[in-house]
PDB file of C-alpha atoms in Angstrom:
ATOM      1  CA  MET A  10       0.000   0.000   0.000  1.00 75.00           C
ATOM      2  CA  LYS A  11       2.881   2.330   0.869  1.00 82.00           C
ATOM      3  CA  ALA A  12       4.544   1.672  -2.524  1.00 83.00           C
ATOM      4  CA  LEU A  13       1.326   2.579  -4.316  1.00 85.00           C
ATOM      5  CA  LYS A  14       1.179   5.865  -2.396  1.00 83.00           C
ATOM      6  CA  TYR A  15       4.781   6.722  -3.406  1.00 82.00           C
ATOM      7  CA  LEU A  16       4.047   5.771  -7.009  1.00 85.00           C
ATOM      8  CA  ALA A  17       1.002   8.068  -7.074  1.00 84.00           C
ATOM      9  CA  ILE A  18       3.006  10.932  -5.537  1.00 86.00           C
ATOM     10  CA  GLY A  19       5.818  10.369  -8.038  1.00 85.00           C
ATOM     11  CA  LEU A  20       3.451  10.333 -11.045  1.00 84.00           C
ATOM     12  CA  GLY A  21       1.597  13.394  -9.747  1.00 83.00           C
ATOM     13  CA  THR A  22       4.889  15.242  -9.315  1.00 85.00           C
ATOM     14  CA  LEU A  23       5.998  14.277 -12.836  1.00 80.00           C
ATOM     15  CA  VAL A  24       2.721  15.487 -14.368  1.00 78.00           C
ATOM     16  CA  ALA A  25       2.878  18.742 -12.397  1.00 79.00           C
ATOM     17  CA  LEU A  26       6.481  19.278 -13.471  1.00 77.00           C
ATOM     18  CA  LEU A  27       5.606  18.719 -17.143  1.00 72.00           C
ATOM     19  CA  LEU A  28       2.698  21.173 -16.876  1.00 73.00           C
ATOM     20  CA  ILE A  29       4.971  23.792 -15.301  1.00 77.00           C
ATOM     21  CA  VAL A  30       7.659  23.254 -17.946  1.00 71.00           C
ATOM     22  CA  GLY A  31       4.955  23.650 -20.646  1.00 70.00           C
ATOM     23  CA  LEU A  32       4.392  27.208 -19.469  1.00 76.00           C
ATOM     24  CA  PHE A  33       7.930  28.069 -20.591  1.00 76.00           C
ATOM     25  CA  VAL A  34       8.158  26.033 -23.801  1.00 75.00           C
ATOM     26  CA  PRO A  35       7.440  27.992 -27.016  1.00 77.00           C
ATOM     27  CA  LYS A  36       4.066  27.303 -28.571  1.00 79.00           C
ATOM     28  CA  ASP A  37       5.032  28.512 -32.037  1.00 81.00           C
ATOM     29  CA  PHE A  38       6.997  26.397 -34.483  1.00 79.00           C
ATOM     30  CA  ASN A  39       8.555  27.013 -37.874  1.00 83.00           C
ATOM     31  CA  TYR A  40       9.948  24.286 -40.101  1.00 86.00           C
ATOM     32  CA  GLU A  41      11.509  24.796 -43.514  1.00 93.00           C
ATOM     33  CA  LYS A  42      13.744  23.156 -46.084  1.00 95.00           C
ATOM     34  CA  THR A  43      15.617  24.750 -48.962  1.00 96.00           C
ATOM     35  CA  ILE A  44      16.883  23.460 -52.299  1.00 97.00           C
ATOM     36  CA  THR A  45      18.731  25.077 -55.192  1.00 97.00           C
ATOM     37  CA  ILE A  46      17.060  24.517 -58.546  1.00 98.00           C
ATOM     38  CA  ASN A  47      19.010  24.953 -61.773  1.00 97.00           C
ATOM     39  CA  ALA A  48      16.266  26.924 -63.487  1.00 97.00           C
ATOM     40  CA  PRO A  49      15.274  30.598 -63.600  1.00 97.00           C
ATOM     41  CA  ILE A  50      12.782  31.879 -61.034  1.00 97.00           C
ATOM     42  CA  ASP A  51       9.962  32.252 -63.604  1.00 96.00           C
ATOM     43  CA  THR A  52      10.252  28.570 -64.521  1.00 96.00           C
ATOM     44  CA  VAL A  53      10.128  27.480 -60.881  1.00 97.00           C
ATOM     45  CA  TRP A  54       7.246  29.902 -60.198  1.00 98.00           C
ATOM     46  CA  VAL A  55       5.038  28.032 -62.689  1.00 97.00           C
ATOM     47  CA  ASN A  56       5.416  24.961 -60.433  1.00 98.00           C
ATOM     48  CA  VAL A  57       4.430  26.725 -57.184  1.00 97.00           C
ATOM     49  CA  ASN A  58       1.912  29.408 -58.214  1.00 97.00           C
ATOM     50  CA  SER A  59      -1.328  27.465 -57.647  1.00 97.00           C
ATOM     51  CA  LEU A  60      -2.771  24.623 -55.619  1.00 97.00           C
ATOM     52  CA  SER A  61      -2.759  22.320 -58.654  1.00 96.00           C
ATOM     53  CA  ALA A  62       0.904  23.222 -59.302  1.00 97.00           C
ATOM     54  CA  LEU A  63       1.800  22.340 -55.686  1.00 95.00           C
ATOM     55  CA  ASP A  64      -0.139  19.103 -56.056  1.00 94.00           C
ATOM     56  CA  LYS A  65       2.178  17.941 -58.873  1.00 95.00           C
ATOM     57  CA  TRP A  66       5.130  17.643 -56.479  1.00 96.00           C
ATOM     58  CA  SER A  67       3.331  16.971 -53.202  1.00 93.00           C
ATOM     59  CA  PRO A  68       5.026  14.062 -51.440  1.00 93.00           C
ATOM     60  CA  TRP A  69       1.751  13.031 -49.803  1.00 89.00           C
ATOM     61  CA  ASN A  70       0.302  11.957 -53.148  1.00 90.00           C
ATOM     62  CA  ASP A  71       2.911   9.178 -53.119  1.00 90.00           C
ATOM     63  CA  HIS A  72       1.500   7.930 -49.794  1.00 88.00           C
ATOM     64  CA  ASP A  73      -2.076   7.700 -51.098  1.00 89.00           C
ATOM     65  CA  SER A  74      -2.716   7.621 -54.849  1.00 86.00           C
ATOM     66  CA  VAL A  75      -6.519   7.434 -54.332  1.00 91.00           C
ATOM     67  CA  MET A  76      -6.788  10.429 -52.004  1.00 92.00           C
ATOM     68  CA  LYS A  77     -10.062  12.318 -52.563  1.00 96.00           C
ATOM     69  CA  LYS A  78      -9.504  15.979 -53.445  1.00 95.00           C
ATOM     70  CA  GLU A  79     -11.769  18.894 -54.216  1.00 96.00           C
ATOM     71  CA  LEU A  80     -10.811  22.335 -55.497  1.00 96.00           C
ATOM     72  CA  THR A  81     -13.132  25.282 -54.882  1.00 96.00           C
ATOM     73  CA  GLY A  82     -12.698  28.810 -56.162  1.00 96.00           C
ATOM     74  CA  LYS A  83     -10.396  29.932 -58.952  1.00 97.00           C
ATOM     75  CA  ASP A  84      -7.020  28.212 -58.578  1.00 96.00           C
ATOM     76  CA  GLY A  85      -4.055  30.577 -58.444  1.00 95.00           C
ATOM     77  CA  ILE A  86      -6.164  33.326 -56.819  1.00 96.00           C
ATOM     78  CA  VAL A  87      -6.260  34.222 -53.111  1.00 97.00           C
ATOM     79  CA  GLY A  88      -9.210  32.396 -51.530  1.00 97.00           C
ATOM     80  CA  ALA A  89      -9.092  29.259 -53.694  1.00 98.00           C
ATOM     81  CA  MET A  90      -9.186  26.125 -51.547  1.00 98.00           C
ATOM     82  CA  GLN A  91      -8.215  22.499 -51.983  1.00 97.00           C
ATOM     83  CA  SER A  92      -9.630  19.905 -49.580  1.00 96.00           C
ATOM     84  CA  TRP A  93      -8.386  16.361 -49.191  1.00 95.00           C
ATOM     85  CA  GLU A  94      -9.570  13.215 -47.491  1.00 95.00           C
ATOM     86  CA  SER A  95      -7.485  10.094 -47.064  1.00 93.00           C
ATOM     87  CA  ASP A  96      -7.452   7.059 -44.809  1.00 92.00           C
ATOM     88  CA  ILE A  97      -3.637   7.243 -44.903  1.00 92.00           C
ATOM     89  CA  VAL A  98      -2.668  10.935 -44.671  1.00 88.00           C
ATOM     90  CA  GLY A  99      -5.789  12.290 -42.958  1.00 91.00           C
ATOM     91  CA  SER A 100      -8.064  15.113 -44.027  1.00 94.00           C
ATOM     92  CA  GLY A 101      -7.858  18.863 -44.241  1.00 94.00           C
ATOM     93  CA  SER A 102      -7.843  21.891 -46.481  1.00 96.00           C
ATOM     94  CA  GLN A 103      -5.387  24.410 -47.875  1.00 96.00           C
ATOM     95  CA  THR A 104      -6.500  27.917 -48.863  1.00 97.00           C
ATOM     96  CA  ILE A 105      -4.399  30.388 -50.835  1.00 98.00           C
ATOM     97  CA  ALA A 106      -3.637  33.250 -48.424  1.00 98.00           C
ATOM     98  CA  ALA A 107      -1.041  35.369 -50.271  1.00 97.00           C
ATOM     99  CA  ILE A 108       0.669  35.543 -53.640  1.00 97.00           C
ATOM    100  CA  ASP A 109       3.627  37.777 -54.429  1.00 97.00           C
ATOM    101  CA  LYS A 110       4.673  36.785 -57.955  1.00 96.00           C
ATOM    102  CA  PRO A 111       7.324  35.327 -58.434  1.00 97.00           C
ATOM    103  CA  THR A 112       8.698  35.119 -54.884  1.00 97.00           C
ATOM    104  CA  LEU A 113       5.982  33.940 -52.461  1.00 98.00           C
ATOM    105  CA  PHE A 114       3.041  31.551 -52.450  1.00 97.00           C
ATOM    106  CA  GLU A 115       1.398  31.156 -49.025  1.00 97.00           C
ATOM    107  CA  THR A 116      -1.528  29.045 -47.851  1.00 97.00           C
ATOM    108  CA  ASP A 117      -3.575  28.613 -44.709  1.00 97.00           C
ATOM    109  CA  LEU A 118      -3.655  24.979 -43.606  1.00 93.00           C
ATOM    110  CA  ASN A 119      -6.428  23.328 -41.659  1.00 92.00           C
ATOM    111  CA  PHE A 120      -5.969  19.725 -40.595  1.00 89.00           C
ATOM    112  CA  PHE A 121      -9.016  17.806 -39.391  1.00 90.00           C
ATOM    113  CA  GLN A 122      -7.684  14.231 -39.130  1.00 87.00           C
ATOM    114  CA  PRO A 123      -5.680  12.613 -37.614  1.00 80.00           C
ATOM    115  CA  HIS A 124      -5.262  15.693 -35.344  1.00 77.00           C
ATOM    116  CA  LYS A 125      -7.110  18.981 -35.523  1.00 81.00           C
ATOM    117  CA  SER A 126      -4.656  21.853 -36.052  1.00 83.00           C
ATOM    118  CA  ASN A 127      -3.877  24.734 -38.353  1.00 87.00           C
ATOM    119  CA  GLY A 128      -0.936  26.694 -39.637  1.00 91.00           C
ATOM    120  CA  LYS A 129       0.573  28.392 -42.647  1.00 96.00           C
ATOM    121  CA  ALA A 130       2.604  26.849 -45.445  1.00 95.00           C
ATOM    122  CA  TYR A 131       4.699  28.783 -47.891  1.00 97.00           C
ATOM    123  CA  VAL A 132       7.096  28.516 -50.780  1.00 98.00           C
ATOM    124  CA  LYS A 133       9.599  31.354 -51.101  1.00 98.00           C
ATOM    125  CA  LEU A 134      11.727  31.754 -54.218  1.00 98.00           C
ATOM    126  CA  VAL A 135      14.923  33.770 -54.543  1.00 98.00           C
ATOM    127  CA  SER A 136      16.680  34.252 -57.868  1.00 96.00           C
ATOM    128  CA  LYS A 137      20.357  33.285 -57.768  1.00 92.00           C
ATOM    129  CA  GLY A 138      21.581  34.137 -61.275  1.00 90.00           C
ATOM    130  CA  THR A 139      20.443  31.304 -63.533  1.00 93.00           C
ATOM    131  CA  SER A 140      19.254  29.213 -60.565  1.00 97.00           C
ATOM    132  CA  THR A 141      16.584  29.619 -57.934  1.00 97.00           C
ATOM    133  CA  LYS A 142      16.667  28.983 -54.208  1.00 98.00           C
ATOM    134  CA  ALA A 143      13.315  27.449 -53.202  1.00 98.00           C
ATOM    135  CA  THR A 144      12.353  27.361 -49.525  1.00 97.00           C
ATOM    136  CA  TRP A 145       9.320  25.344 -48.502  1.00 96.00           C
ATOM    137  CA  GLY A 146       8.103  26.027 -44.994  1.00 94.00           C
ATOM    138  CA  MET A 147       5.348  25.653 -42.476  1.00 91.00           C
ATOM    139  CA  LYS A 148       4.624  27.582 -39.319  1.00 92.00           C
ATOM    140  CA  GLY A 149       1.998  27.131 -36.684  1.00 83.00           C
ATOM    141  CA  ASN A 150       1.109  26.906 -33.045  1.00 79.00           C
ATOM    142  CA  ILE A 151       0.942  23.942 -30.690  1.00 75.00           C
ATOM    143  CA  PRO A 152      -1.372  24.766 -27.778  1.00 71.00           C
ATOM    144  CA  TYR A 153      -0.483  24.304 -24.110  1.00 76.00           C
ATOM    145  CA  PRO A 154       0.034  21.695 -22.674  1.00 79.00           C
ATOM    146  CA  MET A 155       0.710  19.753 -25.910  1.00 74.00           C
ATOM    147  CA  ASN A 156       3.655  22.104 -26.594  1.00 69.00           C
ATOM    148  CA  VAL A 157       5.652  20.035 -24.063  1.00 75.00           C
ATOM    149  CA  LEU A 158       5.817  17.287 -26.721  1.00 74.00           C
ATOM    150  CA  THR A 159       8.100  19.510 -28.831  1.00 73.00           C
ATOM    151  CA  LEU A 160      10.827  18.874 -26.269  1.00 74.00           C
ATOM    152  CA  PHE A 161      10.794  15.223 -27.298  1.00 74.00           C
ATOM    153  CA  MET A 162      10.127  15.651 -31.059  1.00 75.00           C
ATOM    154  CA  ASN A 163      12.673  15.934 -33.817  1.00 77.00           C
ATOM    155  CA  MET A 164      10.874  17.934 -36.530  1.00 74.00           C
ATOM    156  CA  ASP A 165      13.468  17.003 -39.139  1.00 75.00           C
ATOM    157  CA  LYS A 166      13.069  13.315 -38.361  1.00 79.00           C
ATOM    158  CA  THR A 167       9.280  13.625 -38.385  1.00 75.00           C
ATOM    159  CA  MET A 168       8.892  15.751 -41.531  1.00 76.00           C
ATOM    160  CA  GLY A 169      12.276  15.899 -43.248  1.00 77.00           C
ATOM    161  CA  LYS A 170      11.993  12.837 -45.476  1.00 90.00           C
ATOM    162  CA  ASP A 171       8.676  13.959 -47.015  1.00 89.00           C
ATOM    163  CA  TRP A 172       9.873  17.536 -47.421  1.00 90.00           C
ATOM    164  CA  ASP A 173      13.143  16.465 -49.044  1.00 93.00           C
ATOM    165  CA  HIS A 174      11.178  14.201 -51.386  1.00 94.00           C
ATOM    166  CA  GLY A 175       8.752  16.995 -52.319  1.00 94.00           C
ATOM    167  CA  LEU A 176      11.543  19.494 -52.986  1.00 96.00           C
ATOM    168  CA  SER A 177      13.392  16.905 -55.092  1.00 96.00           C
ATOM    169  CA  LYS A 178      10.237  16.437 -57.163  1.00 97.00           C
ATOM    170  CA  LEU A 179       9.923  20.255 -57.536  1.00 97.00           C
ATOM    171  CA  LYS A 180      13.576  20.428 -58.658  1.00 97.00           C
ATOM    172  CA  LYS A 181      13.116  17.647 -61.220  1.00 97.00           C
ATOM    173  CA  LEU A 182       9.883  19.188 -62.526  1.00 97.00           C
ATOM    174  CA  SER A 183      11.471  22.651 -62.822  1.00 97.00           C
ATOM    175  CA  GLU A 184      14.704  21.495 -64.439  1.00 97.00           C
ATOM    176  CA  LYS A 185      12.978  19.579 -67.284  1.00 89.00           C
TER     177      LYS A 185
END
């Protein structure tokens, strides 16, 4: 009985400590990857300037080739939205939030499954002579107390493989 009491006190202390630590852990996150593409910025821009253009190099299509998708609004215009539903990659929507031709394409992300969350995704392009530096990123917020999990997560390990694969597909598509 005494051991059970000490176990309960120990677990309670651990939970309390994690909740206190969560007060000091950042809630915002930003993840991005960059690749150099041997093509001029206008060529790369054609492959990032709309939801259907992004879809051509999306790494998540490789995870589920029968994913259901729906596009509403006029693609390539702020406000256009693509929704997806998949048993493998979950469900959500992506809405064009900002376009600054030929350097920025930004979307608002809403994930419904497997976890409800939202954020922003973006592709930034910078001309480097005859090549283009493409940066694909995502930023968002992880609410308290779930933000404590970021102490134990490696974003690059979690997302890096898919992001590297997507950027490689963008590079190949743009360098054709």
